[in-house]
Amino acid sequence: MSDVAAARQPVVALTGATGFIGTALRQQLVASGYRVRALYRPRAGRVLKDTDNLQWIAGDLGDPVALASLVKGADAFVHCAGSVRGARRTDFDRINEQGVLDTVQAANGEPGCRRYLLISSLAAREPQLSDYAGSKWRGERALQANAGRLAWAALRPPAVYGPGDREMLPLFQGMARGLAPIPGDGKGRFSLLHVADLASAVVAWLASEGDSGNTYELDDGHENGYDWDTVLATASRVLRGNAPIRRLPIPASLLRLVGGVNLAAARVFGYAPMLTLGKVREVTHADWVGNGSAFEHATGWRPVFGFERGLADTLGKPFAH
């Protein structure tokens, strides 16, 4: 590509680019004609090589020099980095709130950067449930209060899954073997979103020049979300040739017991736990149904992965329309 052609390509500064969602996002941005400048944490033996339209910047979210390098010459900033594990509120706030403040400040310091997009979470709708949910809500508020001249938006995806996901994969693999652990009473409803559709939503917003100052929920277009009966019926068709999948209910009381023990141990031994009391409140919450219609109206975005196709894609199974 000539220097003149490269100069016409918009540049996106991206955090969280090595994670599950960030990997899909950086690949789709490059495929959509963007040049991506991606932040990564350096460590011994870790070398990330630049490729066409992808430049890696070594550094941390708390490093203003690294952030200035990341955003130099960028047209837009996408903050995808997020902390999902922790034993204390500060474990989450450092990335999910302070990270927003630091990156917004960096974006505002780059004259050519005009747009800022935050990848938040549907959990931010219920900030009282957990330190994670609260940190996502506080990050949204930090963006709103400090965006300044930047056109901005925050996206609230529901549970995101797809190839490369490690959080939901054990659940899907259990279903493929005929067993599904169900947290709590199993009566809740929830939305789902394939990672490729989340990535395409980011691309759609970056292209929607007029949109700013909004927080959007996303979903895969399945009206009123899913219940466990629907998920298990779909998994039975896709993964087991209609063979049954047995439910394994896990009482909320047992989850709380394990979460409490896990949290106490994590604070003593200094590791970042996934299952905590806050996480138990999240997974047993009755309503995680999102509605992406406002975002669709604003940007023209449409999800293309229903759960049947998305599940097949995640586990490498054939999909028949």
CSV table of C-alpha atoms in Angstrom, one decimal:
chain,number,residue,atom,x,y,z
A,1,MET,CA,0.0,0.0,0.0
A,2,SER,CA,1.3,3.5,-0.9
A,3,ASP,CA,2.0,6.1,1.8
A,4,VAL,CA,-0.8,8.2,0.3
A,5,ALA,CA,-3.3,5.4,0.5
A,6,ALA,CA,-2.3,4.6,4.0
A,7,ALA,CA,-2.7,8.2,5.0
A,8,ARG,CA,-6.4,8.1,3.9
A,9,GLN,CA,-7.1,5.2,6.2
A,10,PRO,CA,-8.7,6.1,9.6
A,11,VAL,CA,-6.7,5.1,12.6
A,12,VAL,CA,-8.2,3.5,15.7
A,13,ALA,CA,-6.5,3.3,19.1
A,14,LEU,CA,-7.5,0.1,20.9
A,15,THR,CA,-7.1,-1.2,24.4
A,16,GLY,CA,-7.8,-4.8,25.4
A,17,ALA,CA,-6.7,-6.0,22.0
A,18,THR,CA,-5.2,-9.3,23.2
A,19,GLY,CA,-8.3,-10.5,24.9
A,20,PHE,CA,-11.2,-12.5,23.6
A,21,ILE,CA,-13.4,-9.6,22.5
A,22,GLY,CA,-10.4,-7.4,21.6
A,23,THR,CA,-8.9,-10.0,19.3
A,24,ALA,CA,-12.2,-10.2,17.3
A,25,LEU,CA,-12.4,-6.4,17.3
A,26,ARG,CA,-9.0,-5.7,16.0
A,27,GLN,CA,-9.3,-8.3,13.3
A,28,GLN,CA,-12.7,-6.8,12.1
A,29,LEU,CA,-11.4,-3.3,12.3
A,30,VAL,CA,-8.4,-4.2,10.0
A,31,ALA,CA,-10.7,-6.1,7.7
A,32,SER,CA,-13.0,-3.0,7.5
A,33,GLY,CA,-10.2,-0.8,6.3
A,34,TYR,CA,-8.9,0.8,9.6
A,35,ARG,CA,-5.4,1.0,10.7
A,36,VAL,CA,-5.3,-0.2,14.3
A,37,ARG,CA,-2.8,0.9,17.0
A,38,ALA,CA,-3.2,-1.6,19.9
A,39,LEU,CA,-2.0,-1.4,23.5
A,40,TYR,CA,-0.5,-4.5,25.1
A,41,ARG,CA,1.2,-5.2,28.4
A,42,PRO,CA,4.8,-6.3,27.9
A,43,ARG,CA,6.2,-9.2,29.8
A,44,ALA,CA,9.2,-11.4,29.6
A,45,GLY,CA,9.2,-13.5,26.4
A,46,ARG,CA,6.2,-11.7,24.9
A,47,VAL,CA,6.8,-10.1,21.6
A,48,LEU,CA,3.9,-9.0,19.4
A,49,LYS,CA,4.9,-8.2,15.8
A,50,ASP,CA,3.3,-5.5,13.7
A,51,THR,CA,1.4,-6.6,10.6
A,52,ASP,CA,-0.3,-4.7,7.8
A,53,ASN,CA,-2.5,-2.0,9.3
A,54,LEU,CA,-1.7,-3.2,12.9
A,55,GLN,CA,0.8,-1.6,15.2
A,56,TRP,CA,1.4,-2.8,18.7
A,57,ILE,CA,2.2,-0.3,21.5
A,58,ALA,CA,3.8,-1.7,24.7
A,59,GLY,CA,2.6,-0.2,27.9
A,60,ASP,CA,-0.1,-0.1,30.6
A,61,LEU,CA,-3.3,1.9,30.9
A,62,GLY,CA,-1.8,3.8,33.8
A,63,ASP,CA,1.2,5.0,31.7
A,64,PRO,CA,0.5,8.4,30.2
A,65,VAL,CA,3.5,8.1,27.9
A,66,ALA,CA,2.3,4.8,26.4
A,67,LEU,CA,-1.3,6.2,26.0
A,68,ALA,CA,0.0,9.3,24.2
A,69,SER,CA,1.9,7.0,21.8
A,70,LEU,CA,-1.2,4.8,21.4
A,71,VAL,CA,-3.4,7.7,20.5
A,72,LYS,CA,-1.0,9.8,18.4
A,73,GLY,CA,-2.5,10.3,15.0
A,74,ALA,CA,-5.6,8.4,15.9
A,75,ASP,CA,-9.1,9.4,14.6
A,76,ALA,CA,-11.0,7.3,17.2
A,77,PHE,CA,-10.3,5.5,20.5
A,78,VAL,CA,-12.0,2.2,21.5
A,79,HIS,CA,-11.6,1.2,25.2
A,80,CYS,CA,-12.1,-2.5,25.2
A,81,ALA,CA,-9.9,-3.4,28.1
A,82,GLY,CA,-11.8,-4.6,31.2
A,83,SER,CA,-11.3,-6.3,34.5
A,84,VAL,CA,-13.7,-9.2,35.2
A,85,ARG,CA,-11.9,-10.8,38.1
A,86,GLY,CA,-11.1,-9.4,41.5
A,87,ALA,CA,-11.3,-9.7,45.2
A,88,ARG,CA,-11.9,-6.0,45.9
A,89,ARG,CA,-13.6,-3.0,44.4
A,90,THR,CA,-10.2,-1.5,43.5
A,91,ASP,CA,-9.4,-4.6,41.4
A,92,PHE,CA,-12.2,-3.6,39.0
A,93,ASP,CA,-12.1,0.2,39.3
A,94,ARG,CA,-8.5,0.4,38.2
A,95,ILE,CA,-9.3,-0.7,34.7
A,96,ASN,CA,-13.1,-0.2,34.4
A,97,GLU,CA,-13.3,3.3,35.9
A,98,GLN,CA,-9.8,4.8,36.2
A,99,GLY,CA,-8.9,3.3,32.8
A,100,VAL,CA,-11.7,5.2,31.2
A,101,LEU,CA,-10.6,8.5,32.8
A,102,ASP,CA,-7.0,7.9,31.7
A,103,THR,CA,-7.9,7.0,28.1
A,104,VAL,CA,-10.4,9.8,27.7
A,105,GLN,CA,-7.8,12.2,28.9
A,106,ALA,CA,-5.3,10.8,26.3
A,107,ALA,CA,-7.9,11.0,23.5
A,108,ASN,CA,-8.7,14.6,24.4
A,109,GLY,CA,-5.0,15.4,24.2
A,110,GLU,CA,-4.8,14.3,20.6
A,111,PRO,CA,-6.3,17.0,18.4
A,112,GLY,CA,-7.2,14.6,15.5
A,113,CYS,CA,-9.0,12.1,17.8
A,114,ARG,CA,-12.7,12.9,17.5
A,115,ARG,CA,-14.6,9.8,18.7
A,116,TYR,CA,-14.4,7.6,21.8
A,117,LEU,CA,-16.3,4.3,22.3
A,118,LEU,CA,-16.5,2.4,25.6
A,119,ILE,CA,-17.1,-1.3,25.6
A,120,SER,CA,-19.1,-1.5,28.9
A,121,SER,CA,-21.5,-4.3,30.0
A,122,LEU,CA,-25.1,-5.0,30.5
A,123,ALA,CA,-24.1,-5.5,34.1
A,124,ALA,CA,-23.8,-1.7,34.4
A,125,ARG,CA,-27.6,-1.6,34.4
A,126,GLU,CA,-27.5,-3.2,37.9
A,127,PRO,CA,-24.5,-1.6,39.6
A,128,GLN,CA,-25.6,-2.6,43.1
A,129,LEU,CA,-25.1,-6.3,42.4
A,130,SER,CA,-21.3,-6.5,42.4
A,131,ASP,CA,-18.1,-4.6,42.4
A,132,TYR,CA,-17.7,-5.5,38.7
A,133,ALA,CA,-21.2,-4.2,37.8
A,134,GLY,CA,-20.6,-1.1,39.8
A,135,SER,CA,-17.2,-0.4,38.2
A,136,LYS,CA,-18.7,-0.7,34.7
A,137,TRP,CA,-21.4,1.8,35.7
A,138,ARG,CA,-18.8,4.2,37.2
A,139,GLY,CA,-16.8,3.9,34.0
A,140,GLU,CA,-19.8,5.0,32.0
A,141,ARG,CA,-20.3,8.0,34.3
A,142,ALA,CA,-16.6,8.9,34.1
A,143,LEU,CA,-16.9,8.9,30.3
A,144,GLN,CA,-20.0,11.1,30.3
A,145,ALA,CA,-18.5,13.6,32.7
A,146,ASN,CA,-15.1,13.9,31.0
A,147,ALA,CA,-15.6,13.3,27.3
A,148,GLY,CA,-15.3,17.0,26.6
A,149,ARG,CA,-15.2,17.7,22.8
A,150,LEU,CA,-15.2,14.0,21.9
A,151,ALA,CA,-18.2,12.3,20.3
A,152,TRP,CA,-18.8,9.3,22.5
A,153,ALA,CA,-20.9,6.3,23.2
A,154,ALA,CA,-20.9,3.3,25.5
A,155,LEU,CA,-22.0,-0.2,24.4
A,156,ARG,CA,-23.6,-2.6,26.9
A,157,PRO,CA,-23.3,-6.1,25.5
A,158,PRO,CA,-24.9,-9.0,27.3
A,159,ALA,CA,-23.1,-12.4,27.7
A,160,VAL,CA,-20.7,-12.5,24.7
A,161,TYR,CA,-19.5,-15.8,23.3
A,162,GLY,CA,-17.8,-17.2,20.3
A,163,PRO,CA,-14.6,-19.0,19.1
A,164,GLY,CA,-11.8,-18.3,21.6
A,165,ASP,CA,-14.1,-17.6,24.6
A,166,ARG,CA,-13.0,-19.3,27.8
A,167,GLU,CA,-15.8,-18.2,30.1
A,168,MET,CA,-18.8,-19.8,28.5
A,169,LEU,CA,-16.9,-22.6,26.7
A,170,PRO,CA,-17.0,-25.1,29.6
A,171,LEU,CA,-20.8,-24.6,29.8
A,172,PHE,CA,-21.2,-25.4,26.1
A,173,GLN,CA,-18.8,-28.3,26.3
A,174,GLY,CA,-20.9,-29.7,29.2
A,175,MET,CA,-24.0,-29.4,27.1
A,176,ALA,CA,-22.3,-31.3,24.3
A,177,ARG,CA,-21.7,-34.1,26.8
A,178,GLY,CA,-25.3,-34.0,27.9
A,179,LEU,CA,-25.0,-32.1,31.1
A,180,ALA,CA,-25.9,-28.5,31.9
A,181,PRO,CA,-25.1,-26.8,35.2
A,182,ILE,CA,-27.9,-24.2,35.9
A,183,PRO,CA,-27.2,-21.5,38.5
A,184,GLY,CA,-29.9,-20.7,41.0
A,185,ASP,CA,-33.6,-21.5,40.2
A,186,GLY,CA,-33.0,-21.4,36.4
A,187,LYS,CA,-36.0,-19.1,35.8
A,188,GLY,CA,-34.1,-16.0,34.7
A,189,ARG,CA,-34.0,-14.6,31.1
A,190,PHE,CA,-31.0,-13.3,29.4
A,191,SER,CA,-29.7,-12.1,26.1
A,192,LEU,CA,-26.7,-13.4,24.2
A,193,LEU,CA,-24.3,-11.9,21.6
A,194,HIS,CA,-21.8,-13.5,19.3
A,195,VAL,CA,-18.4,-11.8,19.4
A,196,ALA,CA,-18.4,-11.1,15.7
A,197,ASP,CA,-21.7,-9.2,16.0
A,198,LEU,CA,-20.2,-7.1,18.9
A,199,ALA,CA,-17.2,-6.3,16.7
A,200,SER,CA,-19.4,-5.3,13.8
A,201,ALA,CA,-21.4,-3.1,16.2
A,202,VAL,CA,-18.2,-1.2,17.0
A,203,VAL,CA,-17.4,-0.8,13.3
A,204,ALA,CA,-21.0,0.4,12.7
A,205,TRP,CA,-20.7,3.1,15.4
A,206,LEU,CA,-17.4,4.4,14.2
A,207,ALA,CA,-19.0,4.9,10.8
A,208,SER,CA,-22.0,6.7,12.2
A,209,GLU,CA,-20.5,10.2,12.3
A,210,GLY,CA,-23.6,11.9,13.8
A,211,ASP,CA,-24.1,9.8,16.8
A,212,SER,CA,-22.8,10.9,20.2
A,213,GLY,CA,-23.7,10.9,23.9
A,214,ASN,CA,-25.6,7.7,24.1
A,215,THR,CA,-25.4,4.4,26.0
A,216,TYR,CA,-26.7,1.4,24.1
A,217,GLU,CA,-27.7,-2.1,25.0
A,218,LEU,CA,-27.0,-4.8,22.5
A,219,ASP,CA,-28.5,-8.2,21.8
A,220,ASP,CA,-28.6,-10.8,19.0
A,221,GLY,CA,-32.2,-9.9,18.0
A,222,HIS,CA,-33.9,-12.8,19.8
A,223,GLU,CA,-37.0,-11.0,21.1
A,224,ASN,CA,-37.2,-11.0,25.0
A,225,GLY,CA,-34.0,-12.9,25.2
A,226,TYR,CA,-33.6,-16.6,26.1
A,227,ASP,CA,-34.6,-18.9,28.9
A,228,TRP,CA,-32.8,-22.1,29.8
A,229,ASP,CA,-35.4,-24.3,28.0
A,230,THR,CA,-34.7,-22.5,24.7
A,231,VAL,CA,-30.9,-22.7,25.2
A,232,LEU,CA,-30.9,-26.4,26.0
A,233,ALA,CA,-33.3,-27.2,23.2
A,234,THR,CA,-31.0,-25.4,20.8
A,235,ALA,CA,-27.9,-27.0,22.2
A,236,SER,CA,-29.6,-30.4,21.9
A,237,ARG,CA,-30.2,-29.9,18.1
A,238,VAL,CA,-26.8,-28.4,17.4
A,239,LEU,CA,-24.5,-30.4,19.6
A,240,ARG,CA,-26.2,-33.7,20.2
A,241,GLY,CA,-28.5,-34.6,17.3
A,242,ASN,CA,-31.5,-33.9,19.5
A,243,ALA,CA,-30.3,-36.2,22.3
A,244,PRO,CA,-31.4,-34.8,25.7
A,245,ILE,CA,-29.4,-32.6,27.9
A,246,ARG,CA,-29.8,-33.2,31.6
A,247,ARG,CA,-30.1,-30.1,33.9
A,248,LEU,CA,-27.8,-30.0,37.0
A,249,PRO,CA,-29.3,-27.2,39.2
A,250,ILE,CA,-26.8,-25.5,41.5
A,251,PRO,CA,-28.6,-23.9,44.4
A,252,ALA,CA,-27.9,-20.2,45.0
A,253,SER,CA,-27.0,-21.1,48.6
A,254,LEU,CA,-24.2,-23.4,47.5
A,255,LEU,CA,-22.9,-20.8,45.1
A,256,ARG,CA,-22.9,-18.2,47.8
A,257,LEU,CA,-21.0,-20.6,50.1
A,258,VAL,CA,-18.4,-21.3,47.5
A,259,GLY,CA,-18.2,-17.7,46.5
A,260,GLY,CA,-17.6,-16.5,50.1
A,261,VAL,CA,-14.9,-19.1,50.7
A,262,ASN,CA,-13.3,-18.2,47.3
A,263,LEU,CA,-13.3,-14.5,48.1
A,264,ALA,CA,-11.8,-15.0,51.5
A,265,ALA,CA,-9.0,-17.2,50.1
A,266,ALA,CA,-8.3,-14.8,47.3
A,267,ARG,CA,-7.8,-11.9,49.7
A,268,VAL,CA,-5.4,-14.0,51.8
A,269,PHE,CA,-3.4,-15.5,48.9
A,270,GLY,CA,-3.6,-12.5,46.5
A,271,TYR,CA,-5.2,-14.0,43.4
A,272,ALA,CA,-8.1,-12.7,41.3
A,273,PRO,CA,-11.1,-14.9,41.7
A,274,MET,CA,-14.0,-15.3,39.2
A,275,LEU,CA,-16.7,-16.7,41.5
A,276,THR,CA,-17.4,-14.2,44.4
A,277,LEU,CA,-20.5,-13.2,46.2
A,278,GLY,CA,-21.0,-10.4,43.8
A,279,LYS,CA,-20.7,-12.8,40.8
A,280,VAL,CA,-23.3,-15.1,42.4
A,281,ARG,CA,-25.7,-12.1,42.6
A,282,GLU,CA,-25.0,-11.5,38.9
A,283,VAL,CA,-25.5,-15.0,37.6
A,284,THR,CA,-28.7,-15.5,39.6
A,285,HIS,CA,-30.2,-12.2,38.7
A,286,ALA,CA,-33.6,-12.7,37.0
A,287,ASP,CA,-33.4,-10.2,34.1
A,288,TRP,CA,-30.4,-9.8,31.8
A,289,VAL,CA,-32.4,-9.2,28.6
A,290,GLY,CA,-30.9,-6.5,26.4
A,291,ASN,CA,-32.6,-4.6,23.6
A,292,GLY,CA,-30.4,-3.4,20.7
A,293,SER,CA,-33.2,-1.7,18.8
A,294,ALA,CA,-32.0,1.9,19.7
A,295,PHE,CA,-28.5,1.1,18.5
A,296,GLU,CA,-29.9,-0.5,15.3
A,297,HIS,CA,-31.9,2.6,14.6
A,298,ALA,CA,-29.0,4.9,15.2
A,299,THR,CA,-26.4,3.1,13.2
A,300,GLY,CA,-28.1,0.6,10.9
A,301,TRP,CA,-26.3,-2.3,12.5
A,302,ARG,CA,-27.9,-5.7,12.4
A,303,PRO,CA,-26.7,-8.9,14.2
A,304,VAL,CA,-26.2,-11.9,12.0
A,305,PHE,CA,-25.6,-14.7,14.5
A,306,GLY,CA,-28.6,-16.2,16.2
A,307,PHE,CA,-27.8,-18.6,19.0
A,308,GLU,CA,-28.1,-21.7,16.8
A,309,ARG,CA,-25.5,-20.5,14.3
A,310,GLY,CA,-23.4,-18.9,17.0
A,311,LEU,CA,-23.2,-22.1,19.1
A,312,ALA,CA,-22.3,-24.1,16.0
A,313,ASP,CA,-19.6,-21.6,15.2
A,314,THR,CA,-18.2,-21.6,18.7
A,315,LEU,CA,-17.7,-25.3,18.9
A,316,GLY,CA,-16.8,-25.9,15.2
A,317,LYS,CA,-20.0,-27.7,14.3
A,318,PRO,CA,-21.7,-27.6,10.9
A,319,PHE,CA,-24.6,-25.2,10.7
A,320,ALA,CA,-27.6,-25.7,8.4
A,321,HIS,CA,-29.9,-22.8,7.8
